[in-house]
PDB file of C-alpha atoms in Angstrom:
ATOM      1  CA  UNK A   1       0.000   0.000   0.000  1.00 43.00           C
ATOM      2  CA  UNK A   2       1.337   3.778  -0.781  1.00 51.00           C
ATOM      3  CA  UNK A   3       1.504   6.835   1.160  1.00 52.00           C
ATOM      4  CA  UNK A   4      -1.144   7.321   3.556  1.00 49.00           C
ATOM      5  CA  UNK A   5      -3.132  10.620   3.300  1.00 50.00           C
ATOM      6  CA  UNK A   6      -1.772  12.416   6.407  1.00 59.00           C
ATOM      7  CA  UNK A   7      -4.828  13.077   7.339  1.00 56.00           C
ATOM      8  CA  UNK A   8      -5.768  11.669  10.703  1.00 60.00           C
ATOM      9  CA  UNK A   9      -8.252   8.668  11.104  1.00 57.00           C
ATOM     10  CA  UNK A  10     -10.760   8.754  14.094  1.00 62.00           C
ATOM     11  CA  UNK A  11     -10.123  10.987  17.102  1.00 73.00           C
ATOM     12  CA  UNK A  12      -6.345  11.921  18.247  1.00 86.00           C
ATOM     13  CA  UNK A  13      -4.202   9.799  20.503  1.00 92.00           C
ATOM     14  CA  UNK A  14      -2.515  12.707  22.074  1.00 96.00           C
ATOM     15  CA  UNK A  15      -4.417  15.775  23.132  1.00 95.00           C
ATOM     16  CA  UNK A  16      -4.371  19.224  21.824  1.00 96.00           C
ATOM     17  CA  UNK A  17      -2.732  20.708  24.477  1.00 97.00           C
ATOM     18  CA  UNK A  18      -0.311  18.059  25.336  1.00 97.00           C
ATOM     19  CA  UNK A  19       3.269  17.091  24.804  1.00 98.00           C
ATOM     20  CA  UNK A  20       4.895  14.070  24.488  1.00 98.00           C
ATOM     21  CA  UNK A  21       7.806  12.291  25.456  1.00 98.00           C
ATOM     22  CA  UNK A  22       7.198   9.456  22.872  1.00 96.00           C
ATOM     23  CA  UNK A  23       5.690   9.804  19.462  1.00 95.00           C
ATOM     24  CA  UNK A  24       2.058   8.947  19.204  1.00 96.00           C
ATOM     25  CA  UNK A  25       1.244  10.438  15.695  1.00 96.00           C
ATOM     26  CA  UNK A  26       3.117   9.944  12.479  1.00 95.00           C
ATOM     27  CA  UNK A  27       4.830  13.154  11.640  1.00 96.00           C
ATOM     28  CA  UNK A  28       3.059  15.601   9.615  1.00 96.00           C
ATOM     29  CA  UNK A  29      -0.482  13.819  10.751  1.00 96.00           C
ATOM     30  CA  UNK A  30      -2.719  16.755  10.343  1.00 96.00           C
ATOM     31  CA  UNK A  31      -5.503  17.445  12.813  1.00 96.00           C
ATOM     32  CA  UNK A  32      -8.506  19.233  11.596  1.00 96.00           C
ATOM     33  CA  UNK A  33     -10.916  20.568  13.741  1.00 95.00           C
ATOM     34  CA  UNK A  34     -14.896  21.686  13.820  1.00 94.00           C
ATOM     35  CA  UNK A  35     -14.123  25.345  13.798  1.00 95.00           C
ATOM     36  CA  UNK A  36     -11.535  25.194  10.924  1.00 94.00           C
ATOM     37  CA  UNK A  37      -8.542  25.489  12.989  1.00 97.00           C
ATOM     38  CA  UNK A  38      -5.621  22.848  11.528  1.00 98.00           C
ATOM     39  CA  UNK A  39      -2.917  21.087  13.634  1.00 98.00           C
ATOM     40  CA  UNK A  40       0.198  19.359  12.193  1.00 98.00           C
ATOM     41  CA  UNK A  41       1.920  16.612  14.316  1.00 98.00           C
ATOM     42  CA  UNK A  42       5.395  18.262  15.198  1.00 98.00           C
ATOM     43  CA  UNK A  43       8.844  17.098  17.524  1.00 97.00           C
ATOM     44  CA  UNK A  44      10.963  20.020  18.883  1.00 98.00           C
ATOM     45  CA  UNK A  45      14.456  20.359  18.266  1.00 96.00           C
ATOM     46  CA  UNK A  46      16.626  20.126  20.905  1.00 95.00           C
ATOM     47  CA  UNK A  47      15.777  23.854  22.429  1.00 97.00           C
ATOM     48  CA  UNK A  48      12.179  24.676  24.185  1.00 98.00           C
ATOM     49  CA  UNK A  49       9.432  26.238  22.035  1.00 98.00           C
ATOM     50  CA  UNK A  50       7.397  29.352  23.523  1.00 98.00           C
ATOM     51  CA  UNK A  51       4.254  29.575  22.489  1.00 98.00           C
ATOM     52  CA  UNK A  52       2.755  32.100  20.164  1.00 98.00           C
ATOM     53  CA  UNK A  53       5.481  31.550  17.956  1.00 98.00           C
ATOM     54  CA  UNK A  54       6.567  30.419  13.993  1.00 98.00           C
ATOM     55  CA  UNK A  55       8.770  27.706  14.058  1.00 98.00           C
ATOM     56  CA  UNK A  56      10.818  25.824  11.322  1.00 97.00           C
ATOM     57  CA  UNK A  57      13.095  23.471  10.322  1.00 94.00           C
ATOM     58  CA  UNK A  58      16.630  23.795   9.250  1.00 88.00           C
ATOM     59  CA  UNK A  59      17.945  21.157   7.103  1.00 86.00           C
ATOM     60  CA  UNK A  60      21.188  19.884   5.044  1.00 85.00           C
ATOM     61  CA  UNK A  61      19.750  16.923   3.007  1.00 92.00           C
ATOM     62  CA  UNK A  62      21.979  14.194   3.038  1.00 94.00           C
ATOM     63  CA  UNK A  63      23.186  13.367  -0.582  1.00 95.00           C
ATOM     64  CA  UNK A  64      24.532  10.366  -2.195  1.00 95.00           C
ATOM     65  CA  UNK A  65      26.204  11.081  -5.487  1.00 94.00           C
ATOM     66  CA  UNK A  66      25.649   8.164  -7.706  1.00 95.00           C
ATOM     67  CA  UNK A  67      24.000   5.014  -5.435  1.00 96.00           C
ATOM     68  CA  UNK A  68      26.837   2.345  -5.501  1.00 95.00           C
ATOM     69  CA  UNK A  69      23.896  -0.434  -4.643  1.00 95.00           C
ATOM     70  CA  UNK A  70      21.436  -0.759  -7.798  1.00 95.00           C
ATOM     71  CA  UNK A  71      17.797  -1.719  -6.999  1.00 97.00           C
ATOM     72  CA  UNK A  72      15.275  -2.845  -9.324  1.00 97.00           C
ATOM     73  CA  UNK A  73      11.591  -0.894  -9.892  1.00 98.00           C
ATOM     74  CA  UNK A  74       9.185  -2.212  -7.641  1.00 98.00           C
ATOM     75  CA  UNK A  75      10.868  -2.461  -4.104  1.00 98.00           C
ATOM     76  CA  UNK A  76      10.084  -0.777  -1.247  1.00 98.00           C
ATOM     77  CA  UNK A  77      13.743  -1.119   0.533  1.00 97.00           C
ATOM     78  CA  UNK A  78      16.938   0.867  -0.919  1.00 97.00           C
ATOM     79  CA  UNK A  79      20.314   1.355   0.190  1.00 96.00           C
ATOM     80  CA  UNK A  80      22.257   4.628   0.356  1.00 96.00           C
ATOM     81  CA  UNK A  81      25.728   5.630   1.868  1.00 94.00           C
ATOM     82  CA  UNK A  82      25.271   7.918   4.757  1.00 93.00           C
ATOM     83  CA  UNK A  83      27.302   8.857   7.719  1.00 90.00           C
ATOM     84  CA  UNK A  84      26.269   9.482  11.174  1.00 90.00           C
ATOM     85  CA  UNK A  85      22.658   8.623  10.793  1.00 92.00           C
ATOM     86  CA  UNK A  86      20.571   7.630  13.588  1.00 91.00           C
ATOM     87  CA  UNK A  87      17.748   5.221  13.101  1.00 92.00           C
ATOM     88  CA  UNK A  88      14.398   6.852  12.425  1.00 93.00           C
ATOM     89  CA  UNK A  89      16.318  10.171  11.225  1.00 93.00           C
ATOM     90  CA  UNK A  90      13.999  10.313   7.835  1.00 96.00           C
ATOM     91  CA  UNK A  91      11.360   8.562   8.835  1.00 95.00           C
ATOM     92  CA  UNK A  92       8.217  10.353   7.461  1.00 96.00           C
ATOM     93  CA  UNK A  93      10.765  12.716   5.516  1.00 97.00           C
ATOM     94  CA  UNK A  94      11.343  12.442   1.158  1.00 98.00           C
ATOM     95  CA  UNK A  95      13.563  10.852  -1.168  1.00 98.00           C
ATOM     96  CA  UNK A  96      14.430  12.192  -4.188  1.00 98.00           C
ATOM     97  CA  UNK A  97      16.117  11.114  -7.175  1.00 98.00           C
ATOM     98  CA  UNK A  98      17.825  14.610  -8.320  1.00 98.00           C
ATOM     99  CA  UNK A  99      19.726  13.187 -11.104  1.00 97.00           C
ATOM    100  CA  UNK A 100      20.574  10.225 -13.828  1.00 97.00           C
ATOM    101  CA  UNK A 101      17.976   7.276 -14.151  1.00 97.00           C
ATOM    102  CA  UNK A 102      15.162   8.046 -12.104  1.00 97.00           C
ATOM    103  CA  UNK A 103      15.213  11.999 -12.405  1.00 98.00           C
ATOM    104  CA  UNK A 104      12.871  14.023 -10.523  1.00 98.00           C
ATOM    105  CA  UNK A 105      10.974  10.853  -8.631  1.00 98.00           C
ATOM    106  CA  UNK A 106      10.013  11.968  -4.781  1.00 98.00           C
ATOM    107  CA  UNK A 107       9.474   9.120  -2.384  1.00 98.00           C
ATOM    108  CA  UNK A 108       7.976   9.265   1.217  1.00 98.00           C
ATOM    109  CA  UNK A 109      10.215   7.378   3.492  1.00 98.00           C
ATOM    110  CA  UNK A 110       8.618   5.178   6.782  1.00 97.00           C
ATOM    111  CA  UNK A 111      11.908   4.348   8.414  1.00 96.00           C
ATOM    112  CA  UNK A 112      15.616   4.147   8.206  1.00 96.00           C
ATOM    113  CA  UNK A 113      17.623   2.265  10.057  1.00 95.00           C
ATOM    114  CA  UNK A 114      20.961   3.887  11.538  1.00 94.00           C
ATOM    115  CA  UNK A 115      24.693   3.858   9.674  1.00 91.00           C
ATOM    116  CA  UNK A 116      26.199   0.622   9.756  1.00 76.00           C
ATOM    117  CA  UNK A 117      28.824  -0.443  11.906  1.00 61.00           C
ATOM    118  CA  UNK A 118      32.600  -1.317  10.647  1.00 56.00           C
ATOM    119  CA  UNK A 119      32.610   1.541   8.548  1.00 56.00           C
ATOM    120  CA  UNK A 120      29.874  -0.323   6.201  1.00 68.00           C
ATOM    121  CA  UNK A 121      28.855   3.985   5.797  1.00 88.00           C
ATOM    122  CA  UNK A 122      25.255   2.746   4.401  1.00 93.00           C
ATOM    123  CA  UNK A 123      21.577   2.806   5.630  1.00 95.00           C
ATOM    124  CA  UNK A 124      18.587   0.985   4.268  1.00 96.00           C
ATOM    125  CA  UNK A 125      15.728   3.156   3.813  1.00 97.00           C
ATOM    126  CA  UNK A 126      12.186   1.766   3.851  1.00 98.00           C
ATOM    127  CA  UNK A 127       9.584   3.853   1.363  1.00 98.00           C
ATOM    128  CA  UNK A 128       6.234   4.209   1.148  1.00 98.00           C
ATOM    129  CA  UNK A 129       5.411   3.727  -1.825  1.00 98.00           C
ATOM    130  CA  UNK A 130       8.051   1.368  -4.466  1.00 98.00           C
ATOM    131  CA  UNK A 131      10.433   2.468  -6.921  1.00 98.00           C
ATOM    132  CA  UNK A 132       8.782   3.114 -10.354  1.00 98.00           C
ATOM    133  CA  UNK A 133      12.686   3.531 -12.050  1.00 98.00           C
ATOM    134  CA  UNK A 134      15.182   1.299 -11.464  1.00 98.00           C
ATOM    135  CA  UNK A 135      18.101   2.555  -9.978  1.00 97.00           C
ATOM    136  CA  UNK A 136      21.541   2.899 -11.621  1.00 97.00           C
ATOM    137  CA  UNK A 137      24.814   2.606 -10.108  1.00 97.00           C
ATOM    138  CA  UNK A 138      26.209   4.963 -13.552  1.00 97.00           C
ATOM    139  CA  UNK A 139      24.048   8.036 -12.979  1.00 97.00           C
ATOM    140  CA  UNK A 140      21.812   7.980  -9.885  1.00 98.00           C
ATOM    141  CA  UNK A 141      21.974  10.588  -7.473  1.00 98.00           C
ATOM    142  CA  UNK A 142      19.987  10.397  -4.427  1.00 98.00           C
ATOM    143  CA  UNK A 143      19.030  13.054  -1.568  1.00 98.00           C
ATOM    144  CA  UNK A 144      17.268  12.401   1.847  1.00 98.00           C
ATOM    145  CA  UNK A 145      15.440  14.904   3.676  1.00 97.00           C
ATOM    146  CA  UNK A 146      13.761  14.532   7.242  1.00 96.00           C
ATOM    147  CA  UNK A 147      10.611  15.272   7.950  1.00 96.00           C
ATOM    148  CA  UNK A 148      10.040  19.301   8.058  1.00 96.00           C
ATOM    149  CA  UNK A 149       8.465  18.575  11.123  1.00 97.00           C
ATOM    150  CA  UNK A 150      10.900  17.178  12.939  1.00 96.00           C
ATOM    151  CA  UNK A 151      13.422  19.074  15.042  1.00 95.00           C
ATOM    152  CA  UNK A 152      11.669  22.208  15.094  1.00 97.00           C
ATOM    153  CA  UNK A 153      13.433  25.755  16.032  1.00 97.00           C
ATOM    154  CA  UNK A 154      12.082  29.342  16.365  1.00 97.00           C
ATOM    155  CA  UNK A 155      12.152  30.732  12.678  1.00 96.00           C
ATOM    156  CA  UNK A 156      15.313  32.838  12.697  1.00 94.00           C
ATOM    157  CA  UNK A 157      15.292  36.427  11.260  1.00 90.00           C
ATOM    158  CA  UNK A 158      17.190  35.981   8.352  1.00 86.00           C
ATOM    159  CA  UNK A 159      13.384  34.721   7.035  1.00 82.00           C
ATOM    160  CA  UNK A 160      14.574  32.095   4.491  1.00 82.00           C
ATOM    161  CA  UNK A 161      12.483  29.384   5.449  1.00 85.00           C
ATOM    162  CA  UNK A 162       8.579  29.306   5.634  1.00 88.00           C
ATOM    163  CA  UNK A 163       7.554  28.778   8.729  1.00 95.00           C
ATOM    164  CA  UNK A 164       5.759  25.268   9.010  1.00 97.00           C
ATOM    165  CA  UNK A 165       3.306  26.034  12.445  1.00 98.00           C
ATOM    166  CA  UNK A 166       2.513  28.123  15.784  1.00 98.00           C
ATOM    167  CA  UNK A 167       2.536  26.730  18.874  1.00 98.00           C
ATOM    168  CA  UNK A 168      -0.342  27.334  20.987  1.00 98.00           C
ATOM    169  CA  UNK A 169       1.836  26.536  24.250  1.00 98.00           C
ATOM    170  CA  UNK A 170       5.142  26.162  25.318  1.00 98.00           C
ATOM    171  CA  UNK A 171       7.221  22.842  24.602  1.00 98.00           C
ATOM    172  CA  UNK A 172      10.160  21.197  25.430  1.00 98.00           C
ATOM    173  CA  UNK A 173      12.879  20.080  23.887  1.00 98.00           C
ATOM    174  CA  UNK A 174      12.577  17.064  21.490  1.00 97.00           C
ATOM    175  CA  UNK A 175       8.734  16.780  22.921  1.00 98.00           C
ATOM    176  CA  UNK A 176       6.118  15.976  20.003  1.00 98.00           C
ATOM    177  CA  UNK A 177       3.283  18.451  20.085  1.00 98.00           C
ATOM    178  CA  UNK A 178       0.903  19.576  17.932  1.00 98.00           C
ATOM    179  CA  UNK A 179       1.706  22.651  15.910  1.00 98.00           C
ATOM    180  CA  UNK A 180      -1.482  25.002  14.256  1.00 98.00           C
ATOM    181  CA  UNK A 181      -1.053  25.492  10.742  1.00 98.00           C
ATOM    182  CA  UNK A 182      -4.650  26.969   9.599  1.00 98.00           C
ATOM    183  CA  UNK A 183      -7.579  29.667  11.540  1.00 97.00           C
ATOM    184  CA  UNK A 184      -7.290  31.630  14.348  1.00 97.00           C
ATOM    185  CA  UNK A 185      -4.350  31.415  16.035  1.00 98.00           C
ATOM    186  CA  UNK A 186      -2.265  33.321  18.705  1.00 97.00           C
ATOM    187  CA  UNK A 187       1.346  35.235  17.327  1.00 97.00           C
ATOM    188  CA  UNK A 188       3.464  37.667  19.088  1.00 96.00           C
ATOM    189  CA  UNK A 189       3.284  40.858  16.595  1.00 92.00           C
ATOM    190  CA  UNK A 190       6.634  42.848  15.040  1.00 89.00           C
ATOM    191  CA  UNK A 191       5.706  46.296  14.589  1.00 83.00           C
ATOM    192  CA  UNK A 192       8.618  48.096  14.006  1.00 69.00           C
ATOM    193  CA  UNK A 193       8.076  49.851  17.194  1.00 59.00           C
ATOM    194  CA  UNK A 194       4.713  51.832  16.426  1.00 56.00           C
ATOM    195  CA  UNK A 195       1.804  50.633  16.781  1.00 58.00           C
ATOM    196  CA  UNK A 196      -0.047  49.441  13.231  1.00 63.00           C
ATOM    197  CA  UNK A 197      -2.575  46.836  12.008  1.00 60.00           C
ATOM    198  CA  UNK A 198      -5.486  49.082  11.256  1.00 58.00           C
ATOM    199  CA  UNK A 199      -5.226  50.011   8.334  1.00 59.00           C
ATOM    200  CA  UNK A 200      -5.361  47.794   5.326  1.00 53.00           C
ATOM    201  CA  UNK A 201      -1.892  47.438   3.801  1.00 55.00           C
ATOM    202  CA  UNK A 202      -0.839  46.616   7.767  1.00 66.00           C
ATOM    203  CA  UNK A 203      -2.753  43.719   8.231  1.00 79.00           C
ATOM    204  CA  UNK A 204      -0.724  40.995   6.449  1.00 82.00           C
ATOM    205  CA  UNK A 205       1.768  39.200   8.508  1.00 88.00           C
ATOM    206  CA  UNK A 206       5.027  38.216   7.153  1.00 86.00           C
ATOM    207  CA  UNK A 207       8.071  36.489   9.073  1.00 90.00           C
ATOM    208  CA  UNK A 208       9.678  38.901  11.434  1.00 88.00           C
ATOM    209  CA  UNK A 209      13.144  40.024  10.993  1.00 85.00           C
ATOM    210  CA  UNK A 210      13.596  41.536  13.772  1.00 87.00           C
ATOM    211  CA  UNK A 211      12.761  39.863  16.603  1.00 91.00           C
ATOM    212  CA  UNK A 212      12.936  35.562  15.977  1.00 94.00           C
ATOM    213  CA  UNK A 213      10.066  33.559  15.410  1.00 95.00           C
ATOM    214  CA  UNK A 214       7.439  37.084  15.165  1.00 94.00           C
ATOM    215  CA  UNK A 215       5.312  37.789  12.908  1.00 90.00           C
ATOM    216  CA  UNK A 216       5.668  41.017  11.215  1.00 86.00           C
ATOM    217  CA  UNK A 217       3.559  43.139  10.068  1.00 83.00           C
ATOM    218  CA  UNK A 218       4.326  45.735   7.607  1.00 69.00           C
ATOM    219  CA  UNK A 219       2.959  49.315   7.496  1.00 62.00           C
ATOM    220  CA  UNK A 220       2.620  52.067   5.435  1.00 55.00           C
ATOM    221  CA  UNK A 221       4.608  50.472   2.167  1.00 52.00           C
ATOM    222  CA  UNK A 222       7.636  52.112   0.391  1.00 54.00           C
ATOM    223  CA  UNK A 223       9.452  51.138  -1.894  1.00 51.00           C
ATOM    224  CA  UNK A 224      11.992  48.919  -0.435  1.00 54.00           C
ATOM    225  CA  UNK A 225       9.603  47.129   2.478  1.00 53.00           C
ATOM    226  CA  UNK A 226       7.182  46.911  -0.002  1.00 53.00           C
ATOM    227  CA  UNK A 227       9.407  44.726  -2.406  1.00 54.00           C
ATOM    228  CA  UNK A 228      10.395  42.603   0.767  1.00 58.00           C
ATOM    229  CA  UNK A 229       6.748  42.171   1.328  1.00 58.00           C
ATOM    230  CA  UNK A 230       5.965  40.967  -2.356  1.00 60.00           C
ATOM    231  CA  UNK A 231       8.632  37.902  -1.722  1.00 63.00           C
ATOM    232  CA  UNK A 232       7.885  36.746   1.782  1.00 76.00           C
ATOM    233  CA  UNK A 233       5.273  34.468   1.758  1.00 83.00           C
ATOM    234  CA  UNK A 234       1.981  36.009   3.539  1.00 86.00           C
ATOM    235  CA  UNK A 235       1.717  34.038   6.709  1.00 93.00           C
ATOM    236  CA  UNK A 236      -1.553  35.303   7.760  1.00 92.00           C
ATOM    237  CA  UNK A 237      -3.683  38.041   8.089  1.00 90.00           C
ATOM    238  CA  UNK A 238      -4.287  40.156  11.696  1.00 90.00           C
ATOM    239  CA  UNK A 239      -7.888  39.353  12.913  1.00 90.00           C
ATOM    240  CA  UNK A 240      -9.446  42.433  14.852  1.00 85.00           C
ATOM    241  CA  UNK A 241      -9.614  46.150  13.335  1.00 81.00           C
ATOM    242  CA  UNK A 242      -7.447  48.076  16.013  1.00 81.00           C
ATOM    243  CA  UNK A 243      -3.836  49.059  16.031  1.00 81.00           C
ATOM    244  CA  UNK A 244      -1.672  46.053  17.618  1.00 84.00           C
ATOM    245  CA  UNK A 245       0.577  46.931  19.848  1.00 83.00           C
ATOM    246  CA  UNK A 246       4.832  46.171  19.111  1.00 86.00           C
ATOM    247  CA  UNK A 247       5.666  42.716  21.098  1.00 89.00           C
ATOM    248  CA  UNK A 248       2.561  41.706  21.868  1.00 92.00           C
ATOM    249  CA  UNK A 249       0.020  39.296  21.515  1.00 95.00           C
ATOM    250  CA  UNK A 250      -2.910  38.745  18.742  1.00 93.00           C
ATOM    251  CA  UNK A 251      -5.246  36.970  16.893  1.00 95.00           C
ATOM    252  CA  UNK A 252      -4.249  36.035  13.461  1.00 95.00           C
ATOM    253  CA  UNK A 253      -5.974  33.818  10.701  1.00 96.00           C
ATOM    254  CA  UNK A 254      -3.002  31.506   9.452  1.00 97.00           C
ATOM    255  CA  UNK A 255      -2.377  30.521   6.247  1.00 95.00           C
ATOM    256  CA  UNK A 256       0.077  28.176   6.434  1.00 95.00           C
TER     257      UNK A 256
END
């Protein structure tokens, strides 16, 4: 069987508000609720989360140039060299074939185990769904990402990655939790400094780069901010129709 949906099956195994030691979701398993509001099944990284924040992943896919094991279309178990991979690392993260025989073909991994030991430097990966290309030990380069919700951190100010959820409460480190993604949610509000979110052109939120995981809002457009605005991803979109105060708290309907 492929790829399940991500969508979650019956009622949740791990409540809203809590966090967990020990996974009890798949990664990514969204959460939709009756209001609208969306949850995506996260881990922390290995720092606390504060709530009312965006968070992200940073990641360094790991990248096998040319496989040096060939595997035939159809199976669902591969081999790639890796170092210093820990079992699980990639589970519910992507495969992709980025070049040679196989070019362009994304795969959703279930497990990994970790690197072997006596220098072996290789990990078998377990996929969803099976190879439709066979591979070739001539021309086929692999990459392995992990899950983008796995190891979450605040989103830094430098604003290169899109943010992947909010957390609605604090969480600590390397704790699963659910993350909202969609509706009303809470985010602590970069201003500038004055207050703003009134008017029209300063009600879409952007990532902050400023203050780390914020959102930011930007008023009264000129020509530079205005540009910045037009290539950040919109992130959401204040709620109520008052000024909102610098470093605060407020409602805003995500659109993650």
């Amino acid at each position: 069987m492929g790829a399940a949906s991500g969508l979650m099956q019956g009622g949740p195994k791990q409540g809203l508000y809590e966090i967990s030691s020990e996974a009890k979701h798949r990664l990514g398993e969204r959460l939709v609720l009756s209001d609208g509001r969306e949850f995506v099944y996260c881990k922390a990284g290995s720092s606390n989360l504060s709530a009312a924040l965006f968070h992200t992943y940073i990641t360094t896919p790991t990248h096998e140039d040319t496989v040096t094991v060939a595997h035939s279309a159809g199976t669902t178990e591969v081999i790639v060299t890796a170092s210093g991979v820990s079992a699980n690392d990639f589970a519910e993260g992507y495969l992709v074939v980025t070049d040679g025989t196989g070019i362009g073909e994304i795969y959703k991994i279930r497990s990994n185990t970790a690197t072997g030991g006596g220098g072996s430097g290789k990990i078998k990966v377990v996929l969803y769904d099976p190879l439709i290309t066979a591979w070739s030990t001539s021309d086929t380069d692999v990459d392995l990402y992990p899950s983008p919700y796995n190891g979450l951190v605040v989103n830094p100010t430098d604003a290169q990655q899109r943010p992947v959820c909010v957390t609605i409460r604090p969480v600590t480190a390397n704790y699963y939790f659910w993350g909202q993604v969609k509706g009303w949610a809470p985010v602590k509000i970069d201003t500038g400094g004055a207050a703003a979110g009134q008017e029209l052109d300063e009600k879409l939120v952007i990532a902050s780069t400023n203050h780390a995981g914020q959102g930011m809002i930007v008023g009264s457009p000129t020509a530079s901010n205005g540009d910045y605005a037009n290539i950040h991803p919109v992130l959401g979109i204040i709620v109520k129709e008052a000024d909102v105060a610098d470093d605060t708290v407020t409602l805003v309907d995500l659109m993650l």
